[in-house]
Tab-separated table of C-alpha atoms in Angstrom:
chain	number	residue	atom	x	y	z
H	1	UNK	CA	126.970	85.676	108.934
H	2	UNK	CA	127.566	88.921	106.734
H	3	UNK	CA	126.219	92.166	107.683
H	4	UNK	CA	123.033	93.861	106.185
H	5	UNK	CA	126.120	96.498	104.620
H	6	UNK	CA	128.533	94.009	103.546
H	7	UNK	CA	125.394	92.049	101.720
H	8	UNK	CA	124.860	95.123	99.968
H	9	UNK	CA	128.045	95.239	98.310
H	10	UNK	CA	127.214	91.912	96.343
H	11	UNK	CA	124.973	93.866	94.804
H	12	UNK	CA	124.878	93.234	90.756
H	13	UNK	CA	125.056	96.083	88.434
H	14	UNK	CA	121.835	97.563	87.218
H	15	UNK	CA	120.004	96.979	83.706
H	16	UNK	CA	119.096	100.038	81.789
H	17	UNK	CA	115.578	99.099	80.133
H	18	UNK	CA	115.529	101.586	77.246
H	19	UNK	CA	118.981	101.728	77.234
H	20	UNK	CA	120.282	101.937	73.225
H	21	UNK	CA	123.589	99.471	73.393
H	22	UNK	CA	123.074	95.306	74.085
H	23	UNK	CA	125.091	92.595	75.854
H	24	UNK	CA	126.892	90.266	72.988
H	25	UNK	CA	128.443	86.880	73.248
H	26	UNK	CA	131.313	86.023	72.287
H	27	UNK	CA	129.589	84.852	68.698
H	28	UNK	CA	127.928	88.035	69.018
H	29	UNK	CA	124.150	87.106	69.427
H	30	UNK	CA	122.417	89.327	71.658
H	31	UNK	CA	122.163	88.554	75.808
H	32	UNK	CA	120.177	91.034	77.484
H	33	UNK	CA	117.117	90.328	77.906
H	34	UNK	CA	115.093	93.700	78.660
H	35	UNK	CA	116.916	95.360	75.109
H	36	UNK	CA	116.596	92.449	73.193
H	37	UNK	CA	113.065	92.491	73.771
H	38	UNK	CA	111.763	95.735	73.953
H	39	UNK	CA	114.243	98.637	72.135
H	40	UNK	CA	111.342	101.633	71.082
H	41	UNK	CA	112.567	103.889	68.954
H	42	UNK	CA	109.804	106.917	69.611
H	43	UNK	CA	106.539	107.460	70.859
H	44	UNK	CA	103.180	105.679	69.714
H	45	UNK	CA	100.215	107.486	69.880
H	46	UNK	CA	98.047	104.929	68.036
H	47	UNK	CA	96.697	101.906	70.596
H	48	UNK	CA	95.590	98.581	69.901
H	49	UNK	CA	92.367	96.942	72.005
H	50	UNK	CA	90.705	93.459	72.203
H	51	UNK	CA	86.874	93.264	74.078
H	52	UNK	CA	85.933	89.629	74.717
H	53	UNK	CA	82.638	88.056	76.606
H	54	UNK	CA	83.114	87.535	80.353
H	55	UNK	CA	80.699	84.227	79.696
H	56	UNK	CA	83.703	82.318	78.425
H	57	UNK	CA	84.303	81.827	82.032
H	58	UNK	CA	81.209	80.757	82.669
H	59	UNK	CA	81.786	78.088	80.039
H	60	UNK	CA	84.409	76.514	82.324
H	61	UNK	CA	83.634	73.886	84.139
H	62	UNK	CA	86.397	74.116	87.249
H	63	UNK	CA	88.293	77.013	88.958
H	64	UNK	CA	91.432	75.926	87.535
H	65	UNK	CA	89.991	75.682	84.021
H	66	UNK	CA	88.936	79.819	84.534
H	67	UNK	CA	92.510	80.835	86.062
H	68	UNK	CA	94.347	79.375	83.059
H	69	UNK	CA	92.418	80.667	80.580
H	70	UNK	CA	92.877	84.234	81.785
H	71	UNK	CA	96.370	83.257	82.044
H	72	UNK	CA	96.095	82.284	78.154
H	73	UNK	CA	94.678	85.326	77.734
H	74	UNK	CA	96.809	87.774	79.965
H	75	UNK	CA	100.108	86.130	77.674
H	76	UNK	CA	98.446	86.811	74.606
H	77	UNK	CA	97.870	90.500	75.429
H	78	UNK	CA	101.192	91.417	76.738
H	79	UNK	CA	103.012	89.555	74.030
H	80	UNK	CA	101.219	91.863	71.592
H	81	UNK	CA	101.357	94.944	73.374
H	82	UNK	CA	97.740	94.963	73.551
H	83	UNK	CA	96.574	98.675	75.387
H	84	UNK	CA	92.923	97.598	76.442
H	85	UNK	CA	90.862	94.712	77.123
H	86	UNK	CA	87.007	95.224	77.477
H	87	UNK	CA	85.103	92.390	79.363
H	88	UNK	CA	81.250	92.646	77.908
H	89	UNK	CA	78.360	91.059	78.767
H	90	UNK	CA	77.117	88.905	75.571
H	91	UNK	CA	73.867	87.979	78.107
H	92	UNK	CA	75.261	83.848	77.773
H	93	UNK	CA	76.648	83.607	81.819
H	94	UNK	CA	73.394	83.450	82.427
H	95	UNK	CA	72.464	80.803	80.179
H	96	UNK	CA	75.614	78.758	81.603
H	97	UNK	CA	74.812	79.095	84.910
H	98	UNK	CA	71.133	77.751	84.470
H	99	UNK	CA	72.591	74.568	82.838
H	100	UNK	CA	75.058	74.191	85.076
H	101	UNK	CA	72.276	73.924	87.894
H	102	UNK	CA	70.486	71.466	85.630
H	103	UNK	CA	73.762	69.573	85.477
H	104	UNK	CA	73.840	69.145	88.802
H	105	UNK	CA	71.377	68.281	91.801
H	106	UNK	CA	69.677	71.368	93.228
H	107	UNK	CA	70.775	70.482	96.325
H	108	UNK	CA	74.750	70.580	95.186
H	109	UNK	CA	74.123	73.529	93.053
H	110	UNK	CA	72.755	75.702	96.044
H	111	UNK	CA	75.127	75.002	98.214
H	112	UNK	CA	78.004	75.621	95.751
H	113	UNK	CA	76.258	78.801	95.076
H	114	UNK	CA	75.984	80.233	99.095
H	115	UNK	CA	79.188	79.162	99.499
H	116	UNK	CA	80.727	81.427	96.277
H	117	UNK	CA	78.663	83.729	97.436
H	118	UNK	CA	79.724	84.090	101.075
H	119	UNK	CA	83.240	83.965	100.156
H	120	UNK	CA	82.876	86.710	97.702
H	121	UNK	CA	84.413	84.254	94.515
H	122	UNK	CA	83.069	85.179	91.429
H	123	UNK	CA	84.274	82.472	88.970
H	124	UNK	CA	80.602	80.612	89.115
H	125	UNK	CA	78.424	83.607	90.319
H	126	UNK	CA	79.893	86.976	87.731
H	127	UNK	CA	82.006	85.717	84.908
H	128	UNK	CA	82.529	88.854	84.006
H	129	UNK	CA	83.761	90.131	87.304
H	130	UNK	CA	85.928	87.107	87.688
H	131	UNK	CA	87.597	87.838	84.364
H	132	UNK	CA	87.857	91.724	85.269
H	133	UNK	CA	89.425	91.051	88.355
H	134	UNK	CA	92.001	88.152	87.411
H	135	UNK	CA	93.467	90.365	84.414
H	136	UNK	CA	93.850	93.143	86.368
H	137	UNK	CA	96.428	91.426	89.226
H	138	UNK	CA	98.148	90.590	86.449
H	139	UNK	CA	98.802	93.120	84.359
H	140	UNK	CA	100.079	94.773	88.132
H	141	UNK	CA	103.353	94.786	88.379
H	142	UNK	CA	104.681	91.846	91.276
H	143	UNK	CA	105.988	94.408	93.457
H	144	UNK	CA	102.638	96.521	93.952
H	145	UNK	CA	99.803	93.344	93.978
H	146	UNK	CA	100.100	93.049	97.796
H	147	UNK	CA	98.883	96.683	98.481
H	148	UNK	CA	96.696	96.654	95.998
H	149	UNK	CA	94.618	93.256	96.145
H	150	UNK	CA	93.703	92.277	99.193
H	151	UNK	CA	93.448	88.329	99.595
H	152	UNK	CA	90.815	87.047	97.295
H	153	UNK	CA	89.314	83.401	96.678
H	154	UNK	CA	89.231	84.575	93.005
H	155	UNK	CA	92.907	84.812	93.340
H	156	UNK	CA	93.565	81.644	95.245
H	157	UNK	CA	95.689	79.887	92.292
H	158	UNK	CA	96.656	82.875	90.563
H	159	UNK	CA	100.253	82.104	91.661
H	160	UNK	CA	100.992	79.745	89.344
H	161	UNK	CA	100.123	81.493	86.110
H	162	UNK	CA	103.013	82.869	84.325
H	163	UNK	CA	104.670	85.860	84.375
H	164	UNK	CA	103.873	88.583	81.633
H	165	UNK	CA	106.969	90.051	82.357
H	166	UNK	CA	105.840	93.445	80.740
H	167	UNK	CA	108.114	96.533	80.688
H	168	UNK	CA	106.175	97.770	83.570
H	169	UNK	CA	107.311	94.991	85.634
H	170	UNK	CA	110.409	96.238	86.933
H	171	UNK	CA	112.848	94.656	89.236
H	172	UNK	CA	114.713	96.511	92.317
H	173	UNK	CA	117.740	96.360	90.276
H	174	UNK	CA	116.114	97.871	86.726
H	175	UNK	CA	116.178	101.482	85.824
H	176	UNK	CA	113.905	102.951	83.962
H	177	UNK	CA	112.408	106.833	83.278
H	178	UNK	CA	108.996	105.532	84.780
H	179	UNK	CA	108.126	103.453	87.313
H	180	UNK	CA	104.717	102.749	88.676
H	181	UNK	CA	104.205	102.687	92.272
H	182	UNK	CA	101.810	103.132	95.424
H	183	UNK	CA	101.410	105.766	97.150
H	184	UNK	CA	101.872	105.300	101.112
H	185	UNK	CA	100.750	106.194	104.328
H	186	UNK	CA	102.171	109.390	105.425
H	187	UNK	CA	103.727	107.723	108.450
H	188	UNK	CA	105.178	104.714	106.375
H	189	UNK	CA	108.510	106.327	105.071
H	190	UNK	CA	109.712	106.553	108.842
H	191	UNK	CA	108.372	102.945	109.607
H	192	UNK	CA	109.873	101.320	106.287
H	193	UNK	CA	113.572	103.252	107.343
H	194	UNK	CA	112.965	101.621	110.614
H	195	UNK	CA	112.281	97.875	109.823
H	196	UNK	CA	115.085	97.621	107.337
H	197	UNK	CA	118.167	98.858	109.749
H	198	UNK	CA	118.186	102.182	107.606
H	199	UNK	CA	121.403	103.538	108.453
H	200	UNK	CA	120.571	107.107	107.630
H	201	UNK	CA	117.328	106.557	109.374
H	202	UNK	CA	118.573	110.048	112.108
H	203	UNK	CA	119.225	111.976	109.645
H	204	UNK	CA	116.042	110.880	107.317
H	205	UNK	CA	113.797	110.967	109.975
H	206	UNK	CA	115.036	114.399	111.060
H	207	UNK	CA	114.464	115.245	107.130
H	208	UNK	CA	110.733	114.471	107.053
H	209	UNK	CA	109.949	116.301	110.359
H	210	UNK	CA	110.860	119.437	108.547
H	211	UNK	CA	109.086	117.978	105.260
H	212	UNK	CA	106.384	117.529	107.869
H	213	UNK	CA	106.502	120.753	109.320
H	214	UNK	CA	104.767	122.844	106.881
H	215	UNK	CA	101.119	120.659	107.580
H	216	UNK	CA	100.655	123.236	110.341
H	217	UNK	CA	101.249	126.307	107.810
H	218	UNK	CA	97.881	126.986	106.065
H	219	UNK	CA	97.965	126.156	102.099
H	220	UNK	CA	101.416	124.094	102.260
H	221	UNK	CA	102.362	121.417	100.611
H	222	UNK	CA	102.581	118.278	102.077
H	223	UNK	CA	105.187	115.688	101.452
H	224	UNK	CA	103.579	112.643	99.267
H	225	UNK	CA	105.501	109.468	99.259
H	226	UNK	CA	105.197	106.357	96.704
H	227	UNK	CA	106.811	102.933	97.038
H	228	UNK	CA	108.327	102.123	93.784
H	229	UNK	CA	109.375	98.692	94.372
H	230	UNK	CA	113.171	100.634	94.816
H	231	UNK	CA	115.556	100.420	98.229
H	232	UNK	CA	114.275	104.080	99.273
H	233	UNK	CA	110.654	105.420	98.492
H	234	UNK	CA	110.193	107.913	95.908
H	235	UNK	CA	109.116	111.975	96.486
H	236	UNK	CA	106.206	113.677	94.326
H	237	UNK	CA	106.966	116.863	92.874
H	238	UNK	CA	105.279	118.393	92.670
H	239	UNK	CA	103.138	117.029	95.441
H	240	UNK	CA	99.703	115.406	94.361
H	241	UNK	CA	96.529	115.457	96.026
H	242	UNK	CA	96.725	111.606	95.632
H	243	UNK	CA	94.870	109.535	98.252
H	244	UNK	CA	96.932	106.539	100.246
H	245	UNK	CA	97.032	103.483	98.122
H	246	UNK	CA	96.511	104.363	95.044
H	247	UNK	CA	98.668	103.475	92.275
H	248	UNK	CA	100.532	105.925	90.342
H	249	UNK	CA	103.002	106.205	87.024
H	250	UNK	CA	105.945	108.008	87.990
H	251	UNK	CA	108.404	110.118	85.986
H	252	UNK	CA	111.766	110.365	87.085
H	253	UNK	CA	113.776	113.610	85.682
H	254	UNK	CA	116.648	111.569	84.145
H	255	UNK	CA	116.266	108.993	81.620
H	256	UNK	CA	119.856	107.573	83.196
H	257	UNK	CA	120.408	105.372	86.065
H	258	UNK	CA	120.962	107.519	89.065
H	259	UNK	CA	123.561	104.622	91.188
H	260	UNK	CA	121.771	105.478	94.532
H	261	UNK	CA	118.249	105.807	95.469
H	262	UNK	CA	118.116	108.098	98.395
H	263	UNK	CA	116.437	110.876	97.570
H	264	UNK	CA	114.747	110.150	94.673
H	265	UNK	CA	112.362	112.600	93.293
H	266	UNK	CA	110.014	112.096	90.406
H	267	UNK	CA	106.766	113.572	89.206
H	268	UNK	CA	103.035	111.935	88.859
H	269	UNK	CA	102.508	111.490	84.996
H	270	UNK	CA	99.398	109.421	83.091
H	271	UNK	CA	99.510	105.990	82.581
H	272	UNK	CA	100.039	106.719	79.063
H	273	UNK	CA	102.670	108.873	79.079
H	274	UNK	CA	105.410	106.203	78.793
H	275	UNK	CA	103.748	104.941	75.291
H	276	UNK	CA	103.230	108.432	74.096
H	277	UNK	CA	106.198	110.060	75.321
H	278	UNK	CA	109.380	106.873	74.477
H	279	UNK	CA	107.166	104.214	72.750
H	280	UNK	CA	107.397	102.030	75.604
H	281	UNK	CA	104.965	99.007	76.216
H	282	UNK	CA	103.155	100.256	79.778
H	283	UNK	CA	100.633	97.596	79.854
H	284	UNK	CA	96.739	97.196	79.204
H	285	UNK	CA	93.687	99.020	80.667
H	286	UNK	CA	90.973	96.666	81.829
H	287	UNK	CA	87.917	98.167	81.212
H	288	UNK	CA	83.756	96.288	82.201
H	289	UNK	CA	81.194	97.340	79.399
H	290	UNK	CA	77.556	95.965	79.987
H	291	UNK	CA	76.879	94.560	76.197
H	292	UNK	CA	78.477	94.516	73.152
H	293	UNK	CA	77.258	98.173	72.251
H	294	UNK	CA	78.370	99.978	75.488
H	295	UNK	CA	82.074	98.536	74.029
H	296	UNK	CA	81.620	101.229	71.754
H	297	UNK	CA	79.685	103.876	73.116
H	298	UNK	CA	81.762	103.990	76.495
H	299	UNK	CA	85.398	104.016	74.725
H	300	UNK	CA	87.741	106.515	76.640
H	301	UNK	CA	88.993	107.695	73.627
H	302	UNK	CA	87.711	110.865	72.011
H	303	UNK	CA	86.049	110.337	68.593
H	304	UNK	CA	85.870	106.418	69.636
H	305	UNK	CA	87.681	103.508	67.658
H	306	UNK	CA	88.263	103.999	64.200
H	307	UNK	CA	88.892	101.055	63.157
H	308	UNK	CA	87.056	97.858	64.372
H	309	UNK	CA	87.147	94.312	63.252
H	310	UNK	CA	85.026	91.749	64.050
H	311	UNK	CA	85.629	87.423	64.839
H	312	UNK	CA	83.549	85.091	62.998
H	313	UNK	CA	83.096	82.216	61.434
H	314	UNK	CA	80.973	83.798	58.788
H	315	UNK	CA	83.506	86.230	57.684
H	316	UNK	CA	85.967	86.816	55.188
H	317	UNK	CA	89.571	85.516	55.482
H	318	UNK	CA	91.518	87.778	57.384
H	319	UNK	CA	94.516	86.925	54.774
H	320	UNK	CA	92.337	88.594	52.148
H	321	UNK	CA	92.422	91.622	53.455
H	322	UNK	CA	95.821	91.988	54.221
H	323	UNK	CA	99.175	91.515	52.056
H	324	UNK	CA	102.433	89.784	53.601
H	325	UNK	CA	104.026	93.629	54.711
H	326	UNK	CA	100.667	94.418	56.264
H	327	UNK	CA	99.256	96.613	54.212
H	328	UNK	CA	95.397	96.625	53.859
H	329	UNK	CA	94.306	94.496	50.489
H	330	UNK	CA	92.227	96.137	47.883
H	331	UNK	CA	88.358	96.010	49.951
H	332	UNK	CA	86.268	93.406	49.015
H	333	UNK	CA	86.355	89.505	49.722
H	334	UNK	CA	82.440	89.318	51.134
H	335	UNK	CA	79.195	90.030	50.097
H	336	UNK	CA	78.410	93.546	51.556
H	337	UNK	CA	82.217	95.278	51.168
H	338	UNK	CA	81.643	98.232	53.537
H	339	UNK	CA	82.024	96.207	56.391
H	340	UNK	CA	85.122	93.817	54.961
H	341	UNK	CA	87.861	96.695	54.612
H	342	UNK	CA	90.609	97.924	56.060
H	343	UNK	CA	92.045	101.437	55.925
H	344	UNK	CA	95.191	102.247	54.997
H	345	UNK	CA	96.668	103.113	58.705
H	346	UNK	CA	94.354	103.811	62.039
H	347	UNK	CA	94.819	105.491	65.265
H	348	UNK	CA	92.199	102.891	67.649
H	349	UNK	CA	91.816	99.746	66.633
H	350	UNK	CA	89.698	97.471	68.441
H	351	UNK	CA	89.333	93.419	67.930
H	352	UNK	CA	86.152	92.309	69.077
H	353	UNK	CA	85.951	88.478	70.056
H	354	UNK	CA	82.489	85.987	70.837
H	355	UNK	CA	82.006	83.517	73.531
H	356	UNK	CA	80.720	79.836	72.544
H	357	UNK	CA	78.064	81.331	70.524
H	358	UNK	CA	79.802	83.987	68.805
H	359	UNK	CA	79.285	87.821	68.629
H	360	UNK	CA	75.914	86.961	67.154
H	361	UNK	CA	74.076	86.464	69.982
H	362	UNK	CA	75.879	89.089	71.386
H	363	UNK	CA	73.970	91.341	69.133
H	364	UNK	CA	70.473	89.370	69.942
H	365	UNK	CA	71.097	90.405	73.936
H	366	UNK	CA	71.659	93.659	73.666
H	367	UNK	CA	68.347	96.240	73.419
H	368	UNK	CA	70.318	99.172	72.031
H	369	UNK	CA	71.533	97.632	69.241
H	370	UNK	CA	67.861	96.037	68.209
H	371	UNK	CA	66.850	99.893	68.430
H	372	UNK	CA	69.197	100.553	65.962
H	373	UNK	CA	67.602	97.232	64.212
H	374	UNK	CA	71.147	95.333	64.352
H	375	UNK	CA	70.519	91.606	65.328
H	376	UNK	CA	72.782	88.407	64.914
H	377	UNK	CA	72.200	88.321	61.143
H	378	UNK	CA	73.389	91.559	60.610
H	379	UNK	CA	75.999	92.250	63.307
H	380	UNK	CA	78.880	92.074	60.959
H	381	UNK	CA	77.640	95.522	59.418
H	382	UNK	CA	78.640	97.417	62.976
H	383	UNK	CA	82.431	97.007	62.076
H	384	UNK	CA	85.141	97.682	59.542
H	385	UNK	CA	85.900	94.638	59.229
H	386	UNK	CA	84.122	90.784	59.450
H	387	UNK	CA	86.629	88.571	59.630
H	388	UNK	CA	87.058	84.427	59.987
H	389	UNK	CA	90.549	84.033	61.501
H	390	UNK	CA	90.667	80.639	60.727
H	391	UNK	CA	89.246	79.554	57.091
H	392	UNK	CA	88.451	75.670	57.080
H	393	UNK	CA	89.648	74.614	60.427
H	394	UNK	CA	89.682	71.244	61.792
H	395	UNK	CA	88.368	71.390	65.110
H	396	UNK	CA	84.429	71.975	65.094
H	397	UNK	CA	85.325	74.934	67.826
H	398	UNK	CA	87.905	78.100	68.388
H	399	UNK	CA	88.276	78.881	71.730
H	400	UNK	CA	88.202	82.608	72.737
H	401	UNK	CA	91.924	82.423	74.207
H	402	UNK	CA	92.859	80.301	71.078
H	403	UNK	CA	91.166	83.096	69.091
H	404	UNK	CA	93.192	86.012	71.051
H	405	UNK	CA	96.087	84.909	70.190
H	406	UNK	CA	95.091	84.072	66.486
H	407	UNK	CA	93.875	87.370	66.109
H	408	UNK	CA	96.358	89.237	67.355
H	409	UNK	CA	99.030	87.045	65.529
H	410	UNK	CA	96.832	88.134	61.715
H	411	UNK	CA	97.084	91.623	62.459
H	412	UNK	CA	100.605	92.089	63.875
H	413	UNK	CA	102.103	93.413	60.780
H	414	UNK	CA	99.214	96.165	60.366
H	415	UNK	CA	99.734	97.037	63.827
H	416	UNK	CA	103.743	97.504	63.407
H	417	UNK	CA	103.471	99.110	60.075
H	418	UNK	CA	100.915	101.718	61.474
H	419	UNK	CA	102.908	102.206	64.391
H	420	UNK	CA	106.122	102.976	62.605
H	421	UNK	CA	108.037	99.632	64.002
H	422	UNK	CA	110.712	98.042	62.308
């Protein structure tokens, strides 16, 4: 059997994710994966988010059904580079669950119910939690979803959803400038060296007893360590008043891949200072909102989305307001043409979808927007843009994760051409 040193020596080369130069074959097509699908060419300050009704979960009828569609939808969002998904209330789970106990015989019913509710899954008793919850393990990156989700029934199948394979999803044998990681116990770097036959373990454990030594010195530093998914964890500096377990973005001084991992050093950066800073795709936000206006009112963004567009069957064409380069149409194509227009370029869009019933009803649950005397006949006025992704479809229905990706498919071009992309 080889040794743990001779296996390391079989050891293939790294991949350089934002590196400029590609792989060719021989007919000179482009092999490497990681360039060939991601190459940013500088940073994007502009962001792109979708909000959609935790109640389509609801509408499913079996805990498979639920996992795959936030699988449909999970795809959909990294494929587009989608920043932030809102879950909202639209006031229909609710409505589901009452027919789904009229379905059934009370006596089924209530014991399905005590028995989601003493196991703490969510896919029957809060859609929107469910949903919350499901898209959140998977935009985290493989490497970091055992420290940070414990075992949970909602995640019981969630192994056999596909990978988003985002940039953020790094393996051990990637480089990149940032990394995202978790931050550990203080007494973890010594344990870690220990279970994997570290042979520097003397000299590292030596190394952190003088790191160490400072906790006794009053207003000292103290050491803060992160597991990266890399051979060796990862040093803050400077060092962060970051609890244990908490995830973290990571900045590592050199853009170029280091060859060893000892040592490594890198500095705590926000989660949006890979798109901002290189362009690079770092994954969505997942974000609860109680109704459809709290999507609004609660955006993290200063000054709020300014730009906004809205699903529906009653809209306009989405084509119509939109040439082939994806440039915004001249406005009009509806009956009130404030709210079916698109400006020229935008620095928040968001892309609001319904549930079964559409955002209508959305509007019809929610109390602040009847204060404001918007209701499901008028909804279409609260955004930029009213659109009907699919003009004179075939199927009676458009599923919410059909209409994610439908959506985000019509307005790819605006997106790129605001962004800058080529």
């Amino acid at each position: 059997m080889a040794s743990h040193s001779q296996s390391k020596k079989r050891k293939r080369n790294n991949v350089v994710v934002h590196q400029a130069g590609v792989a060719a074959s021989s007919d000179g097509a482009d092999t490497s994966k990681p360039t060939a699908v991601f190459k940013p060419t500088k940073g994007r300050s502009c962001t792109l988010s979708i909000a959609l009704p935790g109640s389509i979960i609801a509408n499913a009828q079996s805990h498979d059904l639920k996992t795959a569609m936030v699988g449909a939808i999970a795809r959909a969002a990294a494929v587009f580079s989608v920043d932030e998904i809102i879950i909202f209330n639209d006031g229909q789970s609710q409505k589901h669950n009452a027919e789904r106990q009229k379905r059934y015989s009370n006596d089924y019913y209530n014991d399905r119910r005590r028995q989601d509710e003493a196991s703490g899954y969510t896919g029957f008793s809060d859609p929107d939690n469910f949903l919350f919850h499901m898209l959140s393990y998977l935009e985290t990156p493989p490497h970091l979803r055992r420290a940070l989700f414990p075992l949970h029934p909602n995640l019981r199948t969630a192994g056999t959803l596909p990978s988003l394979d985002m940039p953020h999803h790094l393996r051990a044998d990637e480089w990149c400038q940032y990394r995202e990681g978790v931050v550990s116990e203080p007494s973890s770097y010594v344990d870690n060296a220990t279970q994997h036959g570290d042979p520097t373990l003397n000299k590292r454990k030596k190394k952190q007893r003088d790191d160490d030594a400072p906790n006794t010195t009053a207003g000292a530093a103290v050491p803060v360590w992160v597991d990266a998914g890399l051979p060796s964890p990862v040093r803050l500096d400077p060092p962060a008043a970051i609890p244990p377990h908490s995830r973290v973005t990571l900045k590592f001084a050199d853009e170029n891949d280091p060859g060893a991992y000892d040592d490594l050093v890198a500095e705590a950066v926000d989660p949006s200072a890979p798109r901002e800073e290189t362009g690079l795709y770092w994954g969505y936000q997942t974000r609860p909102a109680g109704s459809l206006s709290a999507v609004f009112t609660e955006c993290p963004w200063d000054g709020g989305y300014d730009v906004s567009v809205g699903t529906s069957e009653r809209g306009v064409a989405l084509s119509s307001l939109l040439t082939a380069a994806g440039e915004p149409a001249a406005k009009g194509g509806g009956s009130d043409e404030e709210a079916h227009g698109l400006p020229q370029s935008f620095q928040h869009l968001l892309l609001v979808f319904g549930g079964v019933a559409g955002l209508e009803v959305a509007a019809n649950a929610d109390p602040e927007l009847a204060g404001k005397g918007i209701d499901g006949k008028s909804v279409g006025a609260m955004f930029d843009a009213w659109v009907n992704l699919v003009p004179n479809q075939g199927s009676r229905t458009i599923r919410t994760e059909e209409a994610v990706w439908l959506g985000l498919m019509g307005l790819r071009e605006y997106v790129r051409r605001n962004a800058g992309e080529t």
